[in-house]
Tab-separated table of C-alpha atoms in Angstrom:
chain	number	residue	atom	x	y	z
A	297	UNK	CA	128.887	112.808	130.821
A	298	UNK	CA	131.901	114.845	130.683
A	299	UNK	CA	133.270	111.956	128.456
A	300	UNK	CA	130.311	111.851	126.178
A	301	UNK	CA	131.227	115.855	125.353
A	302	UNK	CA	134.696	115.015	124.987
A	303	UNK	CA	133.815	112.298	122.087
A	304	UNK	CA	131.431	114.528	120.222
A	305	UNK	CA	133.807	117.944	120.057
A	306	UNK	CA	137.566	118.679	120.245
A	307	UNK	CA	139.132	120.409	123.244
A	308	UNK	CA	138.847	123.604	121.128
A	309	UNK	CA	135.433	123.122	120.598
A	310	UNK	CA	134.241	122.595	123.951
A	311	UNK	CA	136.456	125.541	125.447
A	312	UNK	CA	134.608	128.045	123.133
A	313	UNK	CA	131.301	126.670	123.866
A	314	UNK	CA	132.073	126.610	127.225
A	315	UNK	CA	133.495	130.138	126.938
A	316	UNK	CA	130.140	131.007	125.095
A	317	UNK	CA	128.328	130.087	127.666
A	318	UNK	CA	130.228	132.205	130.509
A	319	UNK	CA	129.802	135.480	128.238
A	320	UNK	CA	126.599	135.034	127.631
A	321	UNK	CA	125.350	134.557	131.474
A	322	UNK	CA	124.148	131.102	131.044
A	323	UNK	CA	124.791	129.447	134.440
A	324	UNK	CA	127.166	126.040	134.104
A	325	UNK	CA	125.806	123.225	136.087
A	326	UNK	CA	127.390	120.161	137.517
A	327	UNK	CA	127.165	117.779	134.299
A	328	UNK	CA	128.060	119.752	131.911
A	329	UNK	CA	131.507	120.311	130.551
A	330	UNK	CA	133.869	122.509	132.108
A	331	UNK	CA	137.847	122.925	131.797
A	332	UNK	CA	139.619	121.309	134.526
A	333	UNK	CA	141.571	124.201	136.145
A	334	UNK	CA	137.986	125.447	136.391
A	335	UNK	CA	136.806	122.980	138.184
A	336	UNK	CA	139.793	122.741	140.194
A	337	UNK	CA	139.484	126.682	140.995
A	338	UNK	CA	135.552	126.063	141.922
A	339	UNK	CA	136.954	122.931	144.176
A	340	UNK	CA	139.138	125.190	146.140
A	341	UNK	CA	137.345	127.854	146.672
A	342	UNK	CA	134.116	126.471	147.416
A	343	UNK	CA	135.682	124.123	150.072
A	344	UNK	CA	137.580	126.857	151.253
A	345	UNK	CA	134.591	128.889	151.743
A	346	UNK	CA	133.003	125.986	153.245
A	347	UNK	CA	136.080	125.674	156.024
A	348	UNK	CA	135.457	128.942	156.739
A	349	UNK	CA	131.961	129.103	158.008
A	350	UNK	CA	133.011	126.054	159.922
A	351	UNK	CA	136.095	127.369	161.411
A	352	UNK	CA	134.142	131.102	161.861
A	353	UNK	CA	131.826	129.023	164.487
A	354	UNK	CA	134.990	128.490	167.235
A	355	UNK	CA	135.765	132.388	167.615
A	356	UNK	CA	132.046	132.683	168.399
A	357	UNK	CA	131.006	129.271	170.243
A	358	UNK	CA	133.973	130.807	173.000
A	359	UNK	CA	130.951	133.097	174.010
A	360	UNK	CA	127.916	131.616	173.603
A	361	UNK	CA	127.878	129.945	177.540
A	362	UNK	CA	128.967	133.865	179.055
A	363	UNK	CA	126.473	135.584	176.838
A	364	UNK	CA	125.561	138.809	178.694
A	365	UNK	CA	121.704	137.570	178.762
A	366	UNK	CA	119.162	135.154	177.429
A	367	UNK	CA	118.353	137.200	174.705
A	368	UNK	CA	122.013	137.641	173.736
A	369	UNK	CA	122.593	134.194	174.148
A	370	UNK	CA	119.464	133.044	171.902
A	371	UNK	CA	120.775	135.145	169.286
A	372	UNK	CA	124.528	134.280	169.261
A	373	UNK	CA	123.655	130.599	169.136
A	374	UNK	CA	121.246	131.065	165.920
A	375	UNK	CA	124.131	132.851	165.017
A	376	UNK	CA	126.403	129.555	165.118
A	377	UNK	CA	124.043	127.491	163.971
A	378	UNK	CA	123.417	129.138	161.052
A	379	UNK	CA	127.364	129.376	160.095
A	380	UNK	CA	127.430	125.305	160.413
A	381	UNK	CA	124.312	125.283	157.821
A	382	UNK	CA	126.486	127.493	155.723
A	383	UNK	CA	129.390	125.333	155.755
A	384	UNK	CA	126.674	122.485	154.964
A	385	UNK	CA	125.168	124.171	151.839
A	386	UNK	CA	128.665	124.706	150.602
A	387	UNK	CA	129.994	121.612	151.164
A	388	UNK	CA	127.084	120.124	149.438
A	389	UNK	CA	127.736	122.314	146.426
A	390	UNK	CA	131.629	121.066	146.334
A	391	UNK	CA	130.542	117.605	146.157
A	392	UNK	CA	128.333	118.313	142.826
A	393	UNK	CA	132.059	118.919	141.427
A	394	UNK	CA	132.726	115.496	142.042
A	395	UNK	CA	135.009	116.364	145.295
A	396	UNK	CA	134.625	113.959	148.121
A	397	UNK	CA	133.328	115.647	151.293
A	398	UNK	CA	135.666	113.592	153.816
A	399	UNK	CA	138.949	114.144	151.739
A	400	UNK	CA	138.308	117.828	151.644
A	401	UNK	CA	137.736	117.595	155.578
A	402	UNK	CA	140.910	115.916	156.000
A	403	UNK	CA	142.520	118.580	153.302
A	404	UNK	CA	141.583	121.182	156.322
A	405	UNK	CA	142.474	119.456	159.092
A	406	UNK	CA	146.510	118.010	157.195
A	407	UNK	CA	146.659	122.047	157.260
A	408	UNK	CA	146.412	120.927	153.087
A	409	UNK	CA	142.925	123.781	152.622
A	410	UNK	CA	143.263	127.085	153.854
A	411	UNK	CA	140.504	129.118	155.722
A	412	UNK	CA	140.147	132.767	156.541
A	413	UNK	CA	142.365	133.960	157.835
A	414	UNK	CA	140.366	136.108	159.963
A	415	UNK	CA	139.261	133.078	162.424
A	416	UNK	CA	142.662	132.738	163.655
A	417	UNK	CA	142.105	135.696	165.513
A	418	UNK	CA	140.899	135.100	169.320
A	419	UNK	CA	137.962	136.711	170.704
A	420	UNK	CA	138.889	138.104	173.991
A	421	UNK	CA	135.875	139.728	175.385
A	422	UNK	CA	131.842	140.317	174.885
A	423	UNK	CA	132.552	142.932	172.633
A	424	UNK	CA	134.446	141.103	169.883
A	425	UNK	CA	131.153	139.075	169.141
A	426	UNK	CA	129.729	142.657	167.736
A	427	UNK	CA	133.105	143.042	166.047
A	428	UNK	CA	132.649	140.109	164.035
A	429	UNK	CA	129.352	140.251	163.318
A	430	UNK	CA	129.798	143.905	162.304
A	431	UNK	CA	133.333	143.551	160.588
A	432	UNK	CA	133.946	140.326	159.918
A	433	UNK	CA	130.298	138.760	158.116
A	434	UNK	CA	130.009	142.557	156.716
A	435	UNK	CA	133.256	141.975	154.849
A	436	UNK	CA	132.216	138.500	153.980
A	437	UNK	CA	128.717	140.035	152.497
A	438	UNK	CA	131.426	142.748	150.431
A	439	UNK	CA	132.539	139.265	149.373
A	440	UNK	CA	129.482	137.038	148.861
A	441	UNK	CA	126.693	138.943	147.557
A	442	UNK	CA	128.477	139.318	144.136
A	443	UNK	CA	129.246	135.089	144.238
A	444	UNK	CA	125.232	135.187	143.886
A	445	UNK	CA	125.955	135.849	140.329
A	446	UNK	CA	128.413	133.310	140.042
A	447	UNK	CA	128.811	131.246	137.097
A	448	UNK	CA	128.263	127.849	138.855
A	449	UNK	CA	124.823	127.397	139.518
A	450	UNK	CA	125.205	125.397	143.031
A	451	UNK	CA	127.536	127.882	144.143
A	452	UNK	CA	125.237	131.006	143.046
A	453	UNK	CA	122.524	128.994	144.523
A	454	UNK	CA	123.961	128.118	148.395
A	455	UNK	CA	125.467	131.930	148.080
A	456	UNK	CA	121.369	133.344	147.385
A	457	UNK	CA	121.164	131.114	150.483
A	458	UNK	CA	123.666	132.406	152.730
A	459	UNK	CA	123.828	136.554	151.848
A	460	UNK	CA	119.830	136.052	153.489
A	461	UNK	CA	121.050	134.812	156.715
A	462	UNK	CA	124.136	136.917	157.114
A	463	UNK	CA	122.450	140.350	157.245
A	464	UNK	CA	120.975	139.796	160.257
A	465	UNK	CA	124.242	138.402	161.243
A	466	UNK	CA	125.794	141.963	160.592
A	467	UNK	CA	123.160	143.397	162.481
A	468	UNK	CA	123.144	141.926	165.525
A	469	UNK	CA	127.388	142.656	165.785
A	470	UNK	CA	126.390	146.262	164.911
A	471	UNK	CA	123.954	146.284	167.698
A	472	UNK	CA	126.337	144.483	170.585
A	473	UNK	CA	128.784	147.135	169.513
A	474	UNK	CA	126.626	150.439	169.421
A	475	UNK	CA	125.245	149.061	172.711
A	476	UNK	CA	128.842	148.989	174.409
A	477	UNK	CA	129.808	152.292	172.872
A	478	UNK	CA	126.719	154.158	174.153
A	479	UNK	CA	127.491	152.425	177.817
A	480	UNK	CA	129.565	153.188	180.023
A	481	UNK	CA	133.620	154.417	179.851
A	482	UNK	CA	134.602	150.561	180.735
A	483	UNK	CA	132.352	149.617	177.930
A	484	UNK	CA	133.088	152.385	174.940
A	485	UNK	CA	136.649	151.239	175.692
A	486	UNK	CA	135.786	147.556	175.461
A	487	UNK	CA	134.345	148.286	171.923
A	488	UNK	CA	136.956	150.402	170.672
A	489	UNK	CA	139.387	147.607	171.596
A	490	UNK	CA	137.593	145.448	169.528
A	491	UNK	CA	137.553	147.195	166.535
A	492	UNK	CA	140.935	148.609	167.042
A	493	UNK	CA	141.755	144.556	167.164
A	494	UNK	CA	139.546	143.578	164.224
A	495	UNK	CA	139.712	146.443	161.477
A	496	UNK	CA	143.065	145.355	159.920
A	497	UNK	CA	142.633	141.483	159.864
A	498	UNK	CA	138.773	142.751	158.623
A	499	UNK	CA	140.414	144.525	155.366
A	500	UNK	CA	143.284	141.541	154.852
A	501	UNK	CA	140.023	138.985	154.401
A	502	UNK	CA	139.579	140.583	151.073
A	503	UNK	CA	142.626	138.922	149.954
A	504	UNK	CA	146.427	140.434	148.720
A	505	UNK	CA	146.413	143.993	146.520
A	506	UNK	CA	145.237	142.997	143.241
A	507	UNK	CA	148.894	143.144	141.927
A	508	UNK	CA	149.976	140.194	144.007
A	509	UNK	CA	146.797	138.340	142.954
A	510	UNK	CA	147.577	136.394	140.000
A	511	UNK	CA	144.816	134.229	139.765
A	512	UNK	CA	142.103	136.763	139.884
A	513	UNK	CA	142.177	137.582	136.089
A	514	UNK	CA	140.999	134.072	135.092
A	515	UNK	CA	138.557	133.833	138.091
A	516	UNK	CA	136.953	137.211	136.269
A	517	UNK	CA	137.064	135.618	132.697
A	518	UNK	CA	135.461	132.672	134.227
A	519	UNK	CA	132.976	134.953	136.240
A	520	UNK	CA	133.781	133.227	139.066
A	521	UNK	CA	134.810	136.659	141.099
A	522	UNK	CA	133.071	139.526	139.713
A	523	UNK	CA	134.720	142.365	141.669
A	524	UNK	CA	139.132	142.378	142.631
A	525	UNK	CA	139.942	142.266	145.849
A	526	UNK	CA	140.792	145.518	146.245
A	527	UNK	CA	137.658	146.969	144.355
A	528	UNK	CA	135.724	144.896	147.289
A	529	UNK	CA	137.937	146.266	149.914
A	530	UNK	CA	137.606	150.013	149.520
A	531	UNK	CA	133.625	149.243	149.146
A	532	UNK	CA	133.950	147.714	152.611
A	533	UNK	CA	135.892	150.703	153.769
A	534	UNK	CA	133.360	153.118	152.326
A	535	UNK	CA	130.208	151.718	154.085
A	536	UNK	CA	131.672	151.346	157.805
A	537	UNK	CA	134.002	153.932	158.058
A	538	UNK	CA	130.471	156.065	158.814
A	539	UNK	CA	128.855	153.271	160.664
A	540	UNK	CA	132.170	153.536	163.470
A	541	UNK	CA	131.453	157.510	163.510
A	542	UNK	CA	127.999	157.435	163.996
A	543	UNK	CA	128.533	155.250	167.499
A	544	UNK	CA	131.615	157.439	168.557
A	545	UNK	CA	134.500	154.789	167.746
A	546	UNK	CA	137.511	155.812	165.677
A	547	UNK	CA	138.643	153.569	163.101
A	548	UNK	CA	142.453	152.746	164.250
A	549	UNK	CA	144.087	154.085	160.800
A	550	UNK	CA	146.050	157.554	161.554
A	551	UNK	CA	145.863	157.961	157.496
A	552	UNK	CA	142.386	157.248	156.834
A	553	UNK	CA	140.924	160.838	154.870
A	554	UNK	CA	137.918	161.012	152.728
A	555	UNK	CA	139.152	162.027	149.468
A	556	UNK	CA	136.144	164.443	148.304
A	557	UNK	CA	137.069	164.628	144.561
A	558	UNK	CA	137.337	160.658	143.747
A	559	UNK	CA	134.125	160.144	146.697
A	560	UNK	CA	135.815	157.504	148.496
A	561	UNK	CA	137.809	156.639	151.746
A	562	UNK	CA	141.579	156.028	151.522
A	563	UNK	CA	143.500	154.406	154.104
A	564	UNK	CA	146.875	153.525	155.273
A	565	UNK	CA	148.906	150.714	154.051
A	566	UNK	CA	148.222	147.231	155.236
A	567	UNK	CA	150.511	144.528	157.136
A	568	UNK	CA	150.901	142.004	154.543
A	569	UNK	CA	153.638	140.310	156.528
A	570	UNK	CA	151.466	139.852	159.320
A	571	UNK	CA	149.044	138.761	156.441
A	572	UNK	CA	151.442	135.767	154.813
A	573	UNK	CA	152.240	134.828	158.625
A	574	UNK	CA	148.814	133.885	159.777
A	575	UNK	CA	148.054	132.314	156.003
A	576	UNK	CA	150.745	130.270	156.658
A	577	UNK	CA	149.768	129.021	160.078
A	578	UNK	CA	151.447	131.270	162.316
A	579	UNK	CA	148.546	133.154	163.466
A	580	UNK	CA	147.532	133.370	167.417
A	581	UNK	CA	144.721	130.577	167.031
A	582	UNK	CA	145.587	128.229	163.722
A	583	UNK	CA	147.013	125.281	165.588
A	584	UNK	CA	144.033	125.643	168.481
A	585	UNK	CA	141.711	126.149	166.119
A	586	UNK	CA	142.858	122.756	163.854
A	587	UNK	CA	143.461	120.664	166.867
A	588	UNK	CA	139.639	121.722	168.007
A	589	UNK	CA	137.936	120.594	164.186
A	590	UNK	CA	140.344	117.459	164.392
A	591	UNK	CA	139.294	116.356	167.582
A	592	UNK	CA	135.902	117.103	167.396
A	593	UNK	CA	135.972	114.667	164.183
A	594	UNK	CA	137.761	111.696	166.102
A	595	UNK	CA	135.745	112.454	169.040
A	596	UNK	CA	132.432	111.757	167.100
A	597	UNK	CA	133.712	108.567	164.914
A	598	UNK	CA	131.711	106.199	167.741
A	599	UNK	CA	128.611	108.549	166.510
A	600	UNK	CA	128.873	108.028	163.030
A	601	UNK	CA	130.002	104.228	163.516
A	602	UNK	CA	127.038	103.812	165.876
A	603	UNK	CA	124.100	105.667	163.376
A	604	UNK	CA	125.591	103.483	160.848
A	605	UNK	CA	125.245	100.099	162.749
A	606	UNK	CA	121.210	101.348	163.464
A	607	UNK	CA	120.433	102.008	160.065
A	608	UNK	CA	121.813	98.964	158.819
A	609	UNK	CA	119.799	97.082	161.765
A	610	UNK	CA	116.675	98.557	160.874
A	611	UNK	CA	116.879	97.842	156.886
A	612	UNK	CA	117.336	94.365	158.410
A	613	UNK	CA	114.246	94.355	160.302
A	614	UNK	CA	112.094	95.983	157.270
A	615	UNK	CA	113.675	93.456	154.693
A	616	UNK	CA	112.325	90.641	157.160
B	23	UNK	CA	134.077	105.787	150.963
B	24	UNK	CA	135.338	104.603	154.004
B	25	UNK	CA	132.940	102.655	155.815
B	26	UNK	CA	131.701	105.542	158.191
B	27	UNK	CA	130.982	107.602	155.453
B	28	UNK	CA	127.336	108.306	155.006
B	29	UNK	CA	125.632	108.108	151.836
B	30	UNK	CA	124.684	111.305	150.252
B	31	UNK	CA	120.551	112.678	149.998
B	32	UNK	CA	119.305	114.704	147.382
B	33	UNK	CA	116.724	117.317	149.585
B	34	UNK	CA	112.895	118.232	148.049
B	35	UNK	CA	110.960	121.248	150.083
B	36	UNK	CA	107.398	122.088	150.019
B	37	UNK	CA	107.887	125.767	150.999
B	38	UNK	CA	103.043	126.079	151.191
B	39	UNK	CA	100.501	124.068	150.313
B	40	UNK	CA	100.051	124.046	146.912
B	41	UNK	CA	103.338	124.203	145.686
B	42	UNK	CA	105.602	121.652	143.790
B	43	UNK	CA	108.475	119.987	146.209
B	44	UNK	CA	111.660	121.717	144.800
B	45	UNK	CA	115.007	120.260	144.976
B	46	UNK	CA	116.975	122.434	147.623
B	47	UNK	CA	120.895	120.803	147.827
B	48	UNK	CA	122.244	117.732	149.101
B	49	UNK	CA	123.153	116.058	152.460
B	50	UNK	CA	124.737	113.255	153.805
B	51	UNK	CA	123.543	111.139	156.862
B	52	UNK	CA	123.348	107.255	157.601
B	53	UNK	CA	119.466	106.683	157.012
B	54	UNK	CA	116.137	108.566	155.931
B	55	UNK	CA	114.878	109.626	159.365
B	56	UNK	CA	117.965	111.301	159.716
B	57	UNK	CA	118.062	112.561	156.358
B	58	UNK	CA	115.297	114.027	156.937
B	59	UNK	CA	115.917	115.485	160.307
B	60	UNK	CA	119.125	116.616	158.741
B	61	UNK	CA	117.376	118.665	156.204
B	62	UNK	CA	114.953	120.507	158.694
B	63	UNK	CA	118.267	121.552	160.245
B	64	UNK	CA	119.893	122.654	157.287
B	65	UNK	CA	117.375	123.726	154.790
B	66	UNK	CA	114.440	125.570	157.050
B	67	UNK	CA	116.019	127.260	159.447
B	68	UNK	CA	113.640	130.141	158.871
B	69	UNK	CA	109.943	128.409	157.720
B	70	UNK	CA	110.799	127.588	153.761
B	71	UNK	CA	108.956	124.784	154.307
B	72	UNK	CA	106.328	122.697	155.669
B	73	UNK	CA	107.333	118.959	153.794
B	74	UNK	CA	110.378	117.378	153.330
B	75	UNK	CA	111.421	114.561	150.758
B	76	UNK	CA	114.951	113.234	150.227
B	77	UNK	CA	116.285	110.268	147.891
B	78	UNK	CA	119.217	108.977	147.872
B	79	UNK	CA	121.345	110.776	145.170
B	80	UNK	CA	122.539	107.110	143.522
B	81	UNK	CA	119.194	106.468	142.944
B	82	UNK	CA	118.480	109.830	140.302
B	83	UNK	CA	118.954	109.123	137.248
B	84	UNK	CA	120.163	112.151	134.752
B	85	UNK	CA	119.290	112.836	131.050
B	86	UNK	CA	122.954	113.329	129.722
B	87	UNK	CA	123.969	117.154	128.671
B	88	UNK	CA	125.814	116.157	125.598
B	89	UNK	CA	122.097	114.413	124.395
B	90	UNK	CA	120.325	117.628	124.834
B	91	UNK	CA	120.115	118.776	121.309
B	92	UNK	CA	118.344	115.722	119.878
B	93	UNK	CA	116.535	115.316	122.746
B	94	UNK	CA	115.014	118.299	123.247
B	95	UNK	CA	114.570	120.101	119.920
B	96	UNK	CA	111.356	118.281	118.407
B	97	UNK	CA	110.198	120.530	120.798
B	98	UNK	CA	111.659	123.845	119.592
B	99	UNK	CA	110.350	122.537	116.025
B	100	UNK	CA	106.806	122.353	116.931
B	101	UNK	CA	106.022	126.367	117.038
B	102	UNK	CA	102.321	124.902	116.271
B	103	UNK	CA	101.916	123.991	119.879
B	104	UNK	CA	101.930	127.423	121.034
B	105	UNK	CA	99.211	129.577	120.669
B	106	UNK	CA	100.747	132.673	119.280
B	107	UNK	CA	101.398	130.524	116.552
B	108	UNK	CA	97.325	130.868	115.280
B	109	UNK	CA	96.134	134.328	113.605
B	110	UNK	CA	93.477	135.275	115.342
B	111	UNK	CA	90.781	137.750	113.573
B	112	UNK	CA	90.399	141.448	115.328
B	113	UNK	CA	87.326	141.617	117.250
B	114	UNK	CA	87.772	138.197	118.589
B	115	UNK	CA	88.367	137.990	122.049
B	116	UNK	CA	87.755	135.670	125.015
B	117	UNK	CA	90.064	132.983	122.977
């Protein structure tokens, strides 16, 4: 199809119409024509995206046999389950761009695809479960709900999908966390530990300052990203700065002040070298966390081999 | 395709009774049963459905974007098919 474009109208053409298209909100879907550095773009980040969710389910699945109760338990595993159907939807929308779903697997586990870097973070107690849900999927809602708009229809579409699922996500970390705070000294600490832990890595998953993001510009021609990455960022801080005060916990920035002229929160400069070290795989989890998804994938080859062999035996048995 | 791959299933939900099936996303798994237990999984996770149809994505055939001038504007040229396209008198109604 992209060939039969490519015959009717010059590059030139097609780039404008294209273009055209983009300006005018019309959503591009998988047959039509697109540039290849936008599809390439689209490629990575959607399968990116997709690692993620997967990857996001080890930090959690550490807790989900020592949840505190049944109810806690029930919730943490629909929590799981849900980031696996995220990673699903997403990797379904990767392949309409004519990826193929095992190479960009193997692109993740060659170290080849990135994935937040976020998830190479270890969870070390109960309370880091309502840090992530709180932090973590609240900064990845900063970050999806705008991709709902996104000018590739089977990415806008999975995104529609997944901001409705995450915001109970968010919820139930906000409630594991206000829960500790309000308990007892043992537990306020536990909480505060967590955040203290998770509120710089949370703020780094909105990628570098937009100054050191060179690729953003085109992504907001192409209306793939509709906000920078710093724009997103100081929206994040803005909403849970207040949500930490209103459960006593202190947000571990000694700079943090709310500026009352410009209306917004500003804060205290971030680690990037701690940043570029965990993006390039020297974070506390990124080998564990590869070795798990690359095990887990060899470990269930007799699976796949084995549903294989039974469908083919019962097509037999029907074509008889 | 190695030969473990699974082939890939094009997923149609029901969300109530009396409404169209309406294509959802894609999946891969080795046969329909499992396509379609797949698809509960992954697409109704929270009741948005209550019937589930999947085909096998090499068997949908596409009309080709490049074709969709000539094949879709005798329809824009046909403004007669519409009914705001007919004067109606005032003091008509019911019509």
């Amino acid at each position: 199809m992209q060939l039969a474009m490519e015959q009717k109208y010059s590059q030139e053409e097609l780039e404008k119409r294209f273009q055209d298209k983009i300006d005018n909100d019309i959503k591009i879907e998988p047959n039509d024509w697109m540039p290849d550095a936008y599809r390439k773009t689209l490629v990575r980040q959607i399968s990116q995206h997709a690692h993620s969710e997967i990857v996001g389910m080890l930090p959690e699945g550490n807790w989900i046999t020592r949840a505190p109760n049944l109810r806690r338990k029930a919730v943490l595993l629909a929590k799981v389950q849900d980031e696996a159907g995220h990673g699903l939807y997403l990797y379904s929308a990767v392949e309409t761009l004519g990826a193929d779903r095992e190479e960009t697997i193997d692109d993740l586990h060659s170290g080849k695809a990135k994935y937040s870097s976020i998830f190479n973070y270890p969870t070390l107690t109960w309370a880091d479960m309502g840090a992530v849900g709180w932090l973590v999927d609240g900064a990845a809602i900063m970050n999806q709900v705008p991709l709902c708009r996104c000018s590739y229809g089977p990415y806008a579409r999975a995104m529609v999908r997944v901001c409705k699922e995450e915001s109970f996500h968010q919820r139930q970390g906000y409630e594991i966390i206000a829960k500790l705070a309000q308990g007892t000294p043992e537990q306020k600490e536990m909480a505060q530990d967590a955040l203290n832990r998770f509120w710089w890595p949370s703020l780094m998953m909105f990628g570098p300052n937009d100054d050191d993001s060179p690729n953003s510009a085109l992504s907001i021609k192409w209306k793939i990203k509709r906000f920078s990455n710093d724009e997103l960022r100081q929206q994040f801080i803005d909403v849970t700065v207040p949500q930490a005060e209103l459960i006593g916990l202190t947000v571990p920035d000694k700079d943090l002040k709310f500026n009352e002229e410009t209306g917004h929160y500003e804060h205290g400069p971030i680690n990037w070298d701690e940043f570029w070290e965990v993006v390039k795989g020297n974070g506390p989890c990124n080998e564990d966390r590869i070795n798990t998804r690359r095990s887990a994938k060899e470990n269930g080859e007799w699976v796949r081999a084995a549903a294989n062999a039974f469908a083919e035996k019962r097509k037999m048995r029907v074509a008889v | 395709m190695s030969k473990n791959d699974w082939p890939l299933w094009e997923v149609f939900i029901r969300s109530k009774q009396g409404l169209n099936h309406k294509h959802v996303g894609s999946l891969r798994a080795a046969d329909a049963e499992m396509a379609i237990e797949n698809a509960r999984d992954v697409y109704t996770r929270r009741s948005e459905g209550i019937s589930i149809w999947v085909i096998e994505s090499n068997n949908v055939y596409a009309s080709d974007p490049s074709d969709m001038d000539s094949l879709f504007e005798p329809s824009q040229t046909k403004v007669y098919r519409h009914p705001t396209f007919y004067v109606v008198p005032d003091g008509i109604s019911h019509m």
